[in-house]
Amino acid sequence: FDAVDGGARYPYRYDRTHDLGLGLHHRLSRRLDGSAAFVYQTGLPFTAPTVTYFAPFPGADLTSDPDATGTASAGQVYVYGSRNGARLPATVRLDLGLDLYFRRGPRPHALSVHVYNATNRANPLYAEVQNRPDPATGESRRVLVGKGLLPVIPSVSYQFSF
């Protein structure tokens, strides 16, 4: 697109350069099945801020607030780098499951226990700028922090036929 980022090429918002999925399903006994799934995906691209500064709001009275960095008269401005020029960390996930099959009378039943993201890795879906204290100086610094949405999610299901 000529009008976006000076016509430079950039990756698609949901570009996953590497996407690997491995699955294993094994019959542990006549009535019990186990499963595992491993997922590795390249981190999503995003447009990262490179510089931040404070600028006076339009119409701000700079004579009463000469440094213009107070919240009443100035706002924080971000300058961004190239379009989708940075990447979030890679996504790594392990899902596990057990399925128990049995009969109650003439009808088959199944009890399943599964765990999504068994390692509880916080795979980031997006990044935001946050203020964090610098351990060496104690001063507040702005850092990019990845935000994940899905922690360990256990599930139990019961099936029956009629």
PDB file of C-alpha atoms in Angstrom, residues 62-138:
ATOM      1  CA  LEU A  62       1.816  27.695  29.089  1.00  0.00           C
ATOM      2  CA  THR A  63       2.243  30.889  31.131  1.00  0.00           C
ATOM      3  CA  SER A  64       0.626  29.262  34.191  1.00  0.00           C
ATOM      4  CA  ASP A  65       2.417  25.907  33.652  1.00  0.00           C
ATOM      5  CA  PRO A  66       5.761  26.776  32.045  1.00  0.00           C
ATOM      6  CA  ASP A  67       7.192  23.249  31.866  1.00  0.00           C
ATOM      7  CA  ALA A  68       3.954  21.955  30.272  1.00  0.00           C
ATOM      8  CA  THR A  69       4.471  18.446  31.623  1.00  0.00           C
ATOM      9  CA  GLY A  70       1.639  18.425  34.141  1.00  0.00           C
ATOM     10  CA  THR A  71      -1.384  16.339  33.334  1.00  0.00           C
ATOM     11  CA  ALA A  72      -3.580  19.427  33.185  1.00  0.00           C
ATOM     12  CA  SER A  73      -1.843  21.006  30.194  1.00  0.00           C
ATOM     13  CA  ALA A  74       0.188  18.262  28.451  1.00  0.00           C
ATOM     14  CA  GLY A  75      -0.369  14.801  27.071  1.00  0.00           C
ATOM     15  CA  GLN A  76       1.895  11.902  26.327  1.00  0.00           C
ATOM     16  CA  VAL A  77       2.709  11.396  22.637  1.00  0.00           C
ATOM     17  CA  TYR A  78       4.119   8.188  21.134  1.00  0.00           C
ATOM     18  CA  VAL A  79       6.177   7.998  17.946  1.00  0.00           C
ATOM     19  CA  TYR A  80       5.920   4.576  16.324  1.00  0.00           C
ATOM     20  CA  GLY A  81       8.494   2.610  14.326  1.00  0.00           C
ATOM     21  CA  SER A  82       7.892   0.830  11.049  1.00  0.00           C
ATOM     22  CA  ARG A  83       4.532  -0.850  10.494  1.00  0.00           C
ATOM     23  CA  ASN A  84       4.493  -4.317  12.140  1.00  0.00           C
ATOM     24  CA  GLY A  85       8.280  -4.026  12.490  1.00  0.00           C
ATOM     25  CA  ALA A  86       8.481  -5.795  15.872  1.00  0.00           C
ATOM     26  CA  ARG A  87       7.303  -9.229  17.025  1.00  0.00           C
ATOM     27  CA  LEU A  88       5.826 -10.516  20.244  1.00  0.00           C
ATOM     28  CA  PRO A  89       7.540 -13.541  21.837  1.00  0.00           C
ATOM     29  CA  ALA A  90       6.716 -16.938  20.356  1.00  0.00           C
ATOM     30  CA  THR A  91       3.658 -18.895  21.479  1.00  0.00           C
ATOM     31  CA  VAL A  92       4.418 -22.262  23.098  1.00  0.00           C
ATOM     32  CA  ARG A  93       1.586 -24.357  24.492  1.00  0.00           C
ATOM     33  CA  LEU A  94       1.015 -27.924  25.760  1.00  0.00           C
ATOM     34  CA  ASP A  95      -2.503 -29.363  25.992  1.00  0.00           C
ATOM     35  CA  LEU A  96      -3.185 -32.672  27.797  1.00  0.00           C
ATOM     36  CA  GLY A  97      -6.229 -34.921  28.044  1.00  0.00           C
ATOM     37  CA  LEU A  98      -7.617 -38.208  29.377  1.00  0.00           C
ATOM     38  CA  ASP A  99     -10.791 -39.937  28.180  1.00  0.00           C
ATOM     39  CA  LEU A 100     -12.439 -42.770  30.143  1.00  0.00           C
ATOM     40  CA  TYR A 101     -15.007 -44.950  28.330  1.00  0.00           C
ATOM     41  CA  PHE A 102     -17.534 -47.163  30.129  1.00  0.00           C
ATOM     42  CA  ARG A 103     -21.044 -48.597  29.901  1.00  0.00           C
ATOM     43  CA  ARG A 104     -24.029 -48.037  32.155  1.00  0.00           C
ATOM     44  CA  GLY A 105     -26.498 -50.667  31.131  1.00  0.00           C
ATOM     45  CA  PRO A 106     -26.635 -50.947  27.335  1.00  0.00           C
ATOM     46  CA  ARG A 107     -25.518 -47.343  26.690  1.00  0.00           C
ATOM     47  CA  PRO A 108     -21.909 -46.103  26.228  1.00  0.00           C
ATOM     48  CA  HIS A 109     -20.617 -43.204  28.319  1.00  0.00           C
ATOM     49  CA  ALA A 110     -17.390 -41.188  28.343  1.00  0.00           C
ATOM     50  CA  LEU A 111     -15.782 -38.958  30.957  1.00  0.00           C
ATOM     51  CA  SER A 112     -13.106 -36.563  29.674  1.00  0.00           C
ATOM     52  CA  VAL A 113     -10.636 -34.400  31.581  1.00  0.00           C
ATOM     53  CA  HIS A 114      -8.540 -31.972  29.540  1.00  0.00           C
ATOM     54  CA  VAL A 115      -6.094 -29.169  30.368  1.00  0.00           C
ATOM     55  CA  TYR A 116      -5.481 -26.318  27.903  1.00  0.00           C
ATOM     56  CA  ASN A 117      -2.059 -24.652  28.300  1.00  0.00           C
ATOM     57  CA  ALA A 118      -0.897 -27.128  30.959  1.00  0.00           C
ATOM     58  CA  THR A 119       2.406 -25.252  31.473  1.00  0.00           C
ATOM     59  CA  ASN A 120       0.519 -21.990  32.257  1.00  0.00           C
ATOM     60  CA  ARG A 121       2.756 -20.017  29.907  1.00  0.00           C
ATOM     61  CA  ALA A 122       1.530 -16.433  29.424  1.00  0.00           C
ATOM     62  CA  ASN A 123       1.605 -16.357  25.619  1.00  0.00           C
ATOM     63  CA  PRO A 124       1.240 -12.679  24.664  1.00  0.00           C
ATOM     64  CA  LEU A 125      -1.541 -11.666  22.316  1.00  0.00           C
ATOM     65  CA  TYR A 126      -0.712  -7.958  22.364  1.00  0.00           C
ATOM     66  CA  ALA A 127       1.714  -5.527  24.022  1.00  0.00           C
ATOM     67  CA  GLU A 128       1.111  -2.327  25.947  1.00  0.00           C
ATOM     68  CA  VAL A 129       3.316   0.382  27.407  1.00  0.00           C
ATOM     69  CA  GLN A 130       3.508   0.340  31.219  1.00  0.00           C
ATOM     70  CA  ASN A 131       5.421   2.272  33.850  1.00  0.00           C
ATOM     71  CA  ARG A 132       7.803   0.017  35.782  1.00  0.00           C
ATOM     72  CA  PRO A 133      10.329   0.991  38.468  1.00  0.00           C
ATOM     73  CA  ASP A 134      13.982   0.603  37.497  1.00  0.00           C
ATOM     74  CA  PRO A 135      15.561  -1.711  40.132  1.00  0.00           C
ATOM     75  CA  ALA A 136      18.883   0.144  40.036  1.00  0.00           C
ATOM     76  CA  THR A 137      17.605   3.727  40.366  1.00  0.00           C
ATOM     77  CA  GLY A 138      14.010   3.315  41.551  1.00  0.00           C
TER      78      GLY A 138
END
